[in-house]
Coordinates of N, CA and C in Angstrom, one line a residue:
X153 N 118.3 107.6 75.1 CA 118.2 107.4 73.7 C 116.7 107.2 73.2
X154 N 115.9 106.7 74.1 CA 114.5 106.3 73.7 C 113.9 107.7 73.8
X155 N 114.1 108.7 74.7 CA 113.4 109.8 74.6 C 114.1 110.7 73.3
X156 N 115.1 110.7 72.9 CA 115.8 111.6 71.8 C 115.5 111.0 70.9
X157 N 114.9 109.6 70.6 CA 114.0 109.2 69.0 C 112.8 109.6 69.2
X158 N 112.2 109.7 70.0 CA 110.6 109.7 70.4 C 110.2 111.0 70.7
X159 N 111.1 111.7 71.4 CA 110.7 113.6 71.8 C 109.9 114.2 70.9
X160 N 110.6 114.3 69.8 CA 109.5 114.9 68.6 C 108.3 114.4 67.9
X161 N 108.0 112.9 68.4 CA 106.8 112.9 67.7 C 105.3 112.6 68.8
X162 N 106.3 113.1 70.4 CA 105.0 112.4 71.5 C 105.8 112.7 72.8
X163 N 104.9 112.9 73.7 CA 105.5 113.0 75.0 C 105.1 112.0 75.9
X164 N 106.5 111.8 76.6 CA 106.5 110.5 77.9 C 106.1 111.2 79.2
X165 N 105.1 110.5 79.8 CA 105.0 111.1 81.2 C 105.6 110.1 82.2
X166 N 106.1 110.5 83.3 CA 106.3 109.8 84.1 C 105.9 110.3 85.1
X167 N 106.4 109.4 86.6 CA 105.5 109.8 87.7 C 104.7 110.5 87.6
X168 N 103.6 110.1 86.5 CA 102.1 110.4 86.3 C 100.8 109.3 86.9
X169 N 100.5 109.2 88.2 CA 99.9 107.6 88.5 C 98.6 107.9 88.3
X170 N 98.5 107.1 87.4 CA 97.3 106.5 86.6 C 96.0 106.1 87.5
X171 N 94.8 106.8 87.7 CA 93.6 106.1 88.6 C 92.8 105.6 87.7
X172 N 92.3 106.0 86.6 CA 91.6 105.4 85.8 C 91.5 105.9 84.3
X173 N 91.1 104.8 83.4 CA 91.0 104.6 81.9 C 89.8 105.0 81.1
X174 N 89.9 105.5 80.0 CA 88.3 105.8 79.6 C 88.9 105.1 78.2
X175 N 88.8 103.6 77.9 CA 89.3 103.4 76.6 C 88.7 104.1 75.3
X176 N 87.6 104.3 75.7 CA 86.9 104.8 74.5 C 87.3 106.4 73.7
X177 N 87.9 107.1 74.2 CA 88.7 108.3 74.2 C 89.7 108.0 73.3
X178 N 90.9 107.5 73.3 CA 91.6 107.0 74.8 C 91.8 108.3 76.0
X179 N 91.6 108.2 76.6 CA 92.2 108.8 77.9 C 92.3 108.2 79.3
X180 N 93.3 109.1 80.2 CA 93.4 108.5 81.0 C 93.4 109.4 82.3
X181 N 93.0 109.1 83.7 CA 92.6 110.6 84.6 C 94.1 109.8 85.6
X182 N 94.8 111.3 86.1 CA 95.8 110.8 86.9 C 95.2 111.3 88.2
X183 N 96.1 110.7 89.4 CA 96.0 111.2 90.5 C 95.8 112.4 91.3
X184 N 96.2 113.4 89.9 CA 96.3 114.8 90.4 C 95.2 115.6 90.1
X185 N 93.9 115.0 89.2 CA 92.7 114.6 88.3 C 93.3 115.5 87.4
X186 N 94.1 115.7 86.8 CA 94.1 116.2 85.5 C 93.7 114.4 84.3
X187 N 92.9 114.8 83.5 CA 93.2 114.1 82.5 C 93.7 114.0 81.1
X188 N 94.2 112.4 80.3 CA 95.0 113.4 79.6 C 94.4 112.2 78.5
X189 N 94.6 112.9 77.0 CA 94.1 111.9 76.0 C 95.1 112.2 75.3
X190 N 94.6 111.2 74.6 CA 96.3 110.9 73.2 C 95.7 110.2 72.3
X191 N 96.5 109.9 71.2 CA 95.8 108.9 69.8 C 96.3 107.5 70.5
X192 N 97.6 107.3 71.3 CA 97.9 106.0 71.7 C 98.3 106.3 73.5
X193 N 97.9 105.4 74.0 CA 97.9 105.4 75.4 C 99.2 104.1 75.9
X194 N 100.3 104.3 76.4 CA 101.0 102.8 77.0 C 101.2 103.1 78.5
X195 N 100.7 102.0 78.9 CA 100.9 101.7 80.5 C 101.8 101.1 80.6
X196 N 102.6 101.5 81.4 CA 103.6 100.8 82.0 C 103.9 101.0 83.2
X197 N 102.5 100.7 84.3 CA 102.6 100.3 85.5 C 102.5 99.6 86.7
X198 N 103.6 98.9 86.0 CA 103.7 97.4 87.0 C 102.7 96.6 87.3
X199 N 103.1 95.6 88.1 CA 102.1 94.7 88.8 C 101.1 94.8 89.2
X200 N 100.8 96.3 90.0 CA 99.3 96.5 90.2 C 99.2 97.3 89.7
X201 N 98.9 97.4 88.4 CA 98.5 98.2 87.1 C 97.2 98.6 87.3
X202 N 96.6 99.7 87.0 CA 95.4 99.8 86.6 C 94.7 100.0 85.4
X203 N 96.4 100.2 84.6 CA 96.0 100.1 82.5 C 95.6 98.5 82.5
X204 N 96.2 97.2 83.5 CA 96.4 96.2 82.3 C 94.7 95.7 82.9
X205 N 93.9 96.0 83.8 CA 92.7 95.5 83.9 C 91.7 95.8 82.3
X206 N 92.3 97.1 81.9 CA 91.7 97.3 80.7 C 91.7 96.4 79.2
X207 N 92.9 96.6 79.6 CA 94.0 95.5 78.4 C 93.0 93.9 78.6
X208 N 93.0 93.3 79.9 CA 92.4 92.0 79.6 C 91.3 91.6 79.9
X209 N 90.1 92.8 80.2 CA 89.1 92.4 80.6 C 88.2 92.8 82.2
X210 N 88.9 92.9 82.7 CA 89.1 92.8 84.4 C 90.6 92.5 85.3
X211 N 90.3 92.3 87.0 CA 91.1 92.2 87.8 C 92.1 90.8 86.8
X212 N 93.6 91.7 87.2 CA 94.5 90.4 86.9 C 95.2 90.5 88.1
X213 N 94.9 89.4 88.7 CA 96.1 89.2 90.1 C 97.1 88.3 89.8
X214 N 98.5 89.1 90.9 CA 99.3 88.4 90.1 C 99.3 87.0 90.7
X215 N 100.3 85.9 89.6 CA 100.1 84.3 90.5 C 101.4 84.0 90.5
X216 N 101.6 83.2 91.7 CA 102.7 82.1 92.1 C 103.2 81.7 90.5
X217 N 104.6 82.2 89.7 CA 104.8 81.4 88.5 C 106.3 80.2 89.5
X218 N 107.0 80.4 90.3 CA 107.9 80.3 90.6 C 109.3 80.6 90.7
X219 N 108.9 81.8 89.8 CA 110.5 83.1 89.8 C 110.8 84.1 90.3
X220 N 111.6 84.0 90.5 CA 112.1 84.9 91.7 C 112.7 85.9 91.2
X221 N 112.6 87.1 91.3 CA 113.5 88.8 90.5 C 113.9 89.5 91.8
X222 N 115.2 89.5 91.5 CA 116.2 91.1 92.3 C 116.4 91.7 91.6
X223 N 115.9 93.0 91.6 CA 116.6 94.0 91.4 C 117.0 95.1 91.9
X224 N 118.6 95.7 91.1 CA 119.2 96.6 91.7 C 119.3 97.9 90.8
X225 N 119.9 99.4 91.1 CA 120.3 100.4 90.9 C 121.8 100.6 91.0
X226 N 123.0 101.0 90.2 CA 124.0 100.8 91.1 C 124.3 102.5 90.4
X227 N 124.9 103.4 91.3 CA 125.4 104.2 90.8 C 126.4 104.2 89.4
X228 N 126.8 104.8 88.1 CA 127.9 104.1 87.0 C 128.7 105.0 87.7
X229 N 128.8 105.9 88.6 CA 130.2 106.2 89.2 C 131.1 105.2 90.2
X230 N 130.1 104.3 90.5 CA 131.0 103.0 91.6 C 131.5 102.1 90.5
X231 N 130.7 102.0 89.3 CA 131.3 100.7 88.4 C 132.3 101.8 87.9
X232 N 132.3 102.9 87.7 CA 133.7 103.5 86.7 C 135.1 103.8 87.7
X233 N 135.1 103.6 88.6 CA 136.2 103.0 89.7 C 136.7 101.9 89.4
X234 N 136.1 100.8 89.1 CA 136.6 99.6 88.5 C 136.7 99.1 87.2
X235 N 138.0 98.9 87.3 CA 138.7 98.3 85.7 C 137.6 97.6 85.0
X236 N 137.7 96.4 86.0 CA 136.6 94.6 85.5 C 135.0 95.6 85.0
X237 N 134.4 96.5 85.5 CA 133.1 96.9 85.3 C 133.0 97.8 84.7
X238 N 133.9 99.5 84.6 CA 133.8 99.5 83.7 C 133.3 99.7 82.4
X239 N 133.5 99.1 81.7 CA 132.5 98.3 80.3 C 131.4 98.6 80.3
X240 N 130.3 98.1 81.5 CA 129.6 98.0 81.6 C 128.6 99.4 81.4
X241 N 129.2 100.6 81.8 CA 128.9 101.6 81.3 C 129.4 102.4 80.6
X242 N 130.2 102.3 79.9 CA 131.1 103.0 79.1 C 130.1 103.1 77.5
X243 N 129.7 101.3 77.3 CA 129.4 101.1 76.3 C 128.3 101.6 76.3
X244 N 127.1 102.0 74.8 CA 126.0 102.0 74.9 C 125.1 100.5 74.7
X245 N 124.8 99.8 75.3 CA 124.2 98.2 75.2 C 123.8 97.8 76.0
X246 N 122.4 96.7 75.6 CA 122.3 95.8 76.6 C 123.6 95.0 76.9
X247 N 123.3 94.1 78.5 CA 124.1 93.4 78.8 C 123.1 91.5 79.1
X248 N 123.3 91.3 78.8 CA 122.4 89.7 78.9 C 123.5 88.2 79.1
X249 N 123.1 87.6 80.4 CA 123.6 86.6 80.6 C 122.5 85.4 80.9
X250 N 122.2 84.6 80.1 CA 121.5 83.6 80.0 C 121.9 82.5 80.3
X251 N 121.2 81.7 81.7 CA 121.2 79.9 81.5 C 120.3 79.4 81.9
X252 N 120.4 78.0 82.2 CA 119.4 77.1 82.4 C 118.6 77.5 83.8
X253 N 117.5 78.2 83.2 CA 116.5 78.6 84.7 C 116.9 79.9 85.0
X254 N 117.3 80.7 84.1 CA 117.4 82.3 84.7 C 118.2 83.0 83.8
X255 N 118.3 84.6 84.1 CA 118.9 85.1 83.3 C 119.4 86.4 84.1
X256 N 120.4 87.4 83.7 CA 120.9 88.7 84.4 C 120.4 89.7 83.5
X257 N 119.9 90.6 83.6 CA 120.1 91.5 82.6 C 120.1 93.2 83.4
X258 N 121.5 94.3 82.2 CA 121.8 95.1 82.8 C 122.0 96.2 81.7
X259 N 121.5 97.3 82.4 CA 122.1 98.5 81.0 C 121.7 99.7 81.9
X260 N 122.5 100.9 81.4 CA 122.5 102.0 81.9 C 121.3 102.6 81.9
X261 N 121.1 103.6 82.9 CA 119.8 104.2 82.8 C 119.9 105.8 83.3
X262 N 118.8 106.8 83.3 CA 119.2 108.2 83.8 C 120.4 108.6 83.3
X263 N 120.5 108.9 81.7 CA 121.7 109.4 81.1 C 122.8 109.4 81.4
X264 N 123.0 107.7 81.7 CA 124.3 107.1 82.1 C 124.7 107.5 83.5
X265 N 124.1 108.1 84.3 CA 124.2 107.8 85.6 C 124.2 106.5 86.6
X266 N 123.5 106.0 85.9 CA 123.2 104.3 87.3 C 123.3 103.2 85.9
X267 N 123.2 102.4 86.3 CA 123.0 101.3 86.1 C 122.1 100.3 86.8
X268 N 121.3 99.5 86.0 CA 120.1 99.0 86.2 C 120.3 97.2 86.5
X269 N 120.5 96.9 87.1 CA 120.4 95.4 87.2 C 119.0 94.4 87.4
X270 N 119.1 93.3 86.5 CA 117.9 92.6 86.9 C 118.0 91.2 86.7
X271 N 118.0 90.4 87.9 CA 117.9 88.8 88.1 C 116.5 88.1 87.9
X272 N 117.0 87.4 86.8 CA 115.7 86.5 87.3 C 115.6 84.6 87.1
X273 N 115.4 84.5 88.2 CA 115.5 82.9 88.3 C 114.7 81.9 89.2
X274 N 114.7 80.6 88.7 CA 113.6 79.7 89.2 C 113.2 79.8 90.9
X275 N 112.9 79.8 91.5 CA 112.9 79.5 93.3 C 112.1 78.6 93.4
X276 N 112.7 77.5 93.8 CA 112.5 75.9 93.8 C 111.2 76.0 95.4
X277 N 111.5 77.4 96.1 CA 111.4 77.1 97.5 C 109.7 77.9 97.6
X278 N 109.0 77.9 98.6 CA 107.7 78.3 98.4 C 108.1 80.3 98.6

C-alpha cells in the first residue's frame, strides 16, 4: 500500500547498502559505488546505520536500554489454515497489543504473503 501511494511521486530502493552520505547534495554512494541523489534522502538502516551518524553528528552506538525485541516472519499461508488467525491477514491493519512493560505488534507484509511479528518487552535480566 505504501509503495502504490508513493510510486508516482519517488522511488524506494531497497537492498541498496548505503556506504556513505554527502549531505550537502543530498546523496548517497552504495556498495555497488553507484551514487544516487534525490531532493529527500530516508535511511532506514537499522542499528548500524550509516545515515543516522549523519543525522546526529557522529558515531551512535547502540546502549543497554533494557528491552528486549523478537522478531518473527510467519508465512500468511500458515495463519490462513487457521480459523483463530486468520483475521490476522485477511484484514488490511495494524494489529497492536499493549501492556504494562511491552507491547506485540503485527501486520502483513510482501503483498500479503507473510506476516510480520514484533515483541517488545522489559528484560529485568542482564
Amino acid at each position: 500500500m505504501l509503495y502504490e501511494a508513493t510510486e508516482p511521486h519517488c522511488t524506494i530502493r531497497v537492498y541498496s547498502r548505503v556506504v556513505s552520505v554527502d549531505s550537502s547534495k543530498p546523496s548517497v554512494t552504495l556498495a555497488s559505488g553507484e551514487v544516487v541523489t534525490a531532493d529527500l534522502l530516508i535511511g532506514a538502516d537499522r542499528v548500524k546505520s550509516v545515515a543516522r551518524e549523519y543525522v546526529v553528528g557522529g558515531p551512535d552506538k547502540p546502549r543497554v536500554t533494557g528491552d528486549a525485541a523478537y522478531r518473527a516472519t510467519i508465512p500468511a499461508e500458515k495463519l490462513l489454515q487457521d480459523d483463530e488467525l486468520k483475521p490476522l491477514v485477511e484484514k488490511i491493519e495494524l494489529n497492536l497489543w499493549m501492556g504494562p512493560g511491552g507491547h506485540i505488534v503485527g501486520y502483513t507484509i510482501v503483498s500479503w504473503f507473510a506476516f510480520f511479528f514484533d515483541s517488545i518487552f522489559m528484560s529485568y535480566g542482564e
